[in-house]
Amino acid sequence: MHFPLRAFRSIMKSQHTNRKEAPPAKPTACPGIKYIFSTFRIAAGNEKDDPMRVPPERTAPKPRLPFSIPILGVFFTALIIFSFIVFHVMKRPELKYDFETKQLEVELQQPYTQSVLYWNSTMNACKWPIIQPHEPEINKFIKYYRNPNCVAQIPPLASLLDDGKLLISSPVNNEKFPKIRCTMAGLSGGLYPRTREMLFGAEVEVKLDTPTPVSYDEFAVRCYNVVPSIIVNGTSKPKQEIVYEKNFVHFAPNAEKVVLADALPMVDADPERPSMVILVLDSTSLNQFQRHAPDSYAFMQENDFLTFNMYNKIADNSGVNLLPITAGRPIQRNPNSTDPEGEKVDLEETTFLWDLMKARGCVTLLNDDIDNAARGLFHYPAKSFQGFRKKPTDFYLRASHLFNVLRRQVPKTQNCLKDGTLGAIEYLDYTKRFSLAYGQACHFSFSFLTGLTHNEPSLLGLLDKEIRQTLESFFAHHLHQNTVMVIMGDHGNRISGIQRTTTGRVEERAPLFSMRIPEKWREKHPLEDKYLRTNANRLVSNFDLHQTLRHLALAGQPDTEPSNYGQNLFTAALSNSRMCEEAHIPPNFCLCMDLKENKSAEARNDTAVYQQLFGRLSQQVMALPCVKAIHWHPRYSTLQIFTLNQMVLHGLRNAKDYDKVKNVTAASDFEWVEIGLIAELQKRSAPISGEISVSVAARYRHRLSTDEYELAETPRLVEKSQICNAPNIEQMCEMCFYDNLFDPRKTSQVS
């Protein structure tokens, strides 16, 4: 709608002339319409004929605004609409005019001479093998389980109430249990040298149908038959035989009931000095977690968990990988030793993360699903570990896990217990109940779930719903405000048939590590948070992750025993030139790929495969509105072809075994091919002189069995740009071009 200049002048004139009184307004059926029409009549200079005009009082005239309110409304509405149109035309020029005709320059023999700033400052020297969670070569090894199939062999008699009291209910079917007698007894044991023994305390009789206070951290309930014979699940039970037994873990309902071993007072939870919850899933890679725990992974992405995409394990099995995580040291102190497991670790002389947290006054839990009486995180292998001589934490649950594997676990089942529950679900529940019991106090838990996923990675799906519900419970009780949460794997799967594929070789060496830090902590430490997020896409090892968790555990206190291994990921951005040797990753586990120099040299820019990939990448980049032209990149005169090293492809557990296989070439189903180009950008800011260009690189996964090339990642920028702080070309268009921000910036940026 246009607002005529003649009407505007008429308004100005009418506002400053003497007015005649109008007759009283006549009633109308549609006063709103009359009001609208009166507005236009006023604008046209016909105010005296306006039937809606109210006569003024017979007093001195009051001061009037130069515009009437309706006219101001029309004027400002038009102004807002006009501004909105101008803004969007400027933000998205395609609404106003077509872009200049784009030119795709593929004259490969004449490289583009325009300088490209900061080449290679964000590209990692470690070329990481990018694989998908659902690679076709592993399909035959993958199953998708969602519901446990555990059949109860004992009735549900005993339960631990939310207030910490024990309730043993009368049997629903009194014909099977005409009369029983029940007791509870404390559990202990599992310490060196009797690490496989579980000890029962004195039995205390418990009345049926009566909530009973519990004074034990760990205890077992037993019910006995007191009649000559009864039938339980088809089996005759003579008098005084156990017809029911189950163990429980009891966390005090409030923090005041806990007395720490070192007599320090318990401190409150604080975002600046946060609690820490670490959940370790045995044999779980990042890809495996994405594949089999999609609900949990989605929740983590939605709630700002930070996942480390280049986390490379440093050793073979659980103990040798988790000792560096929890204590910041390798098993073998002698770097020249050929046996990484050949030194006995004195656990009492080792400072763990839980020791640092306990020193702060935090209540601590070590929840190790042993799956076998001879095993345990720091009990195997025997040449390296002998177990703890004293309880390492306030709650150390080895006695409960011994009870489960010796008396409660159903043989030859996938982690089922006799009461029909899945062992891993119960052990995860220990973690949840511990944090809910001590959520207002500083607390630390380290839970290692082994039995479910150690042999069969697909069984992780049985925990997906429970992991998500546990996280949701933490958020519902506001634990996320003052608790660091970590979900990780010790390594990928080492046993299943998937391990013998190329995908399996990669997954075995690339475990899951994802963490969430309280928002208030990140707000108070923005630089540390920025470094951490940068390092999530750098090569990191177990030692780096320990240093990072140690930083949080110390909570600003001086480190009296600094580790000689690893880098604190909060204090600086890791160098993008970092390779495995610097990160203390042995070559048989190193996933940084080797450049196939001869094959790369043959893939010149005049070959069909080069031109095919260049054309495919060019088409994708040219589709972006901020790109004006594409040019050949002089640094990519050939394709760069990478592959896993032979130690990795052979699946070697120890680097010293390479001499046995070095004359045999292990096959791989994949190569990774990198290609780059220069994207010339549309200029939007007058102060910029000359052309604006950025380097773009993409990596394709070459499936050798089918000779197919698949884009492995979003095409990314490979320099630290002074004109836009964006990681890839698509985000550069969105962040900087539409908002007209293509201008030089002086501030330093972390690459």
Tab-separated table of C-alpha atoms in Angstrom, residues 21-27 50-55:
chain	number	residue	atom	x	y	z
A	21	GLU	CA	-17.386	21.343	15.613
A	22	ALA	CA	-19.003	18.361	13.974
A	23	PRO	CA	-22.503	17.196	14.807
A	24	PRO	CA	-22.837	14.283	17.238
A	25	ALA	CA	-21.920	10.910	15.812
A	26	LYS	CA	-24.755	8.797	14.524
A	27	PRO	CA	-24.998	5.218	15.761
A	50	ASP	CA	-16.708	12.831	9.609
A	51	PRO	CA	-19.767	11.445	11.411
A	52	MET	CA	-17.544	9.583	13.912
A	53	ARG	CA	-15.957	12.758	15.238
A	54	VAL	CA	-16.738	13.508	18.896
A	55	PRO	CA	-17.401	17.225	19.583
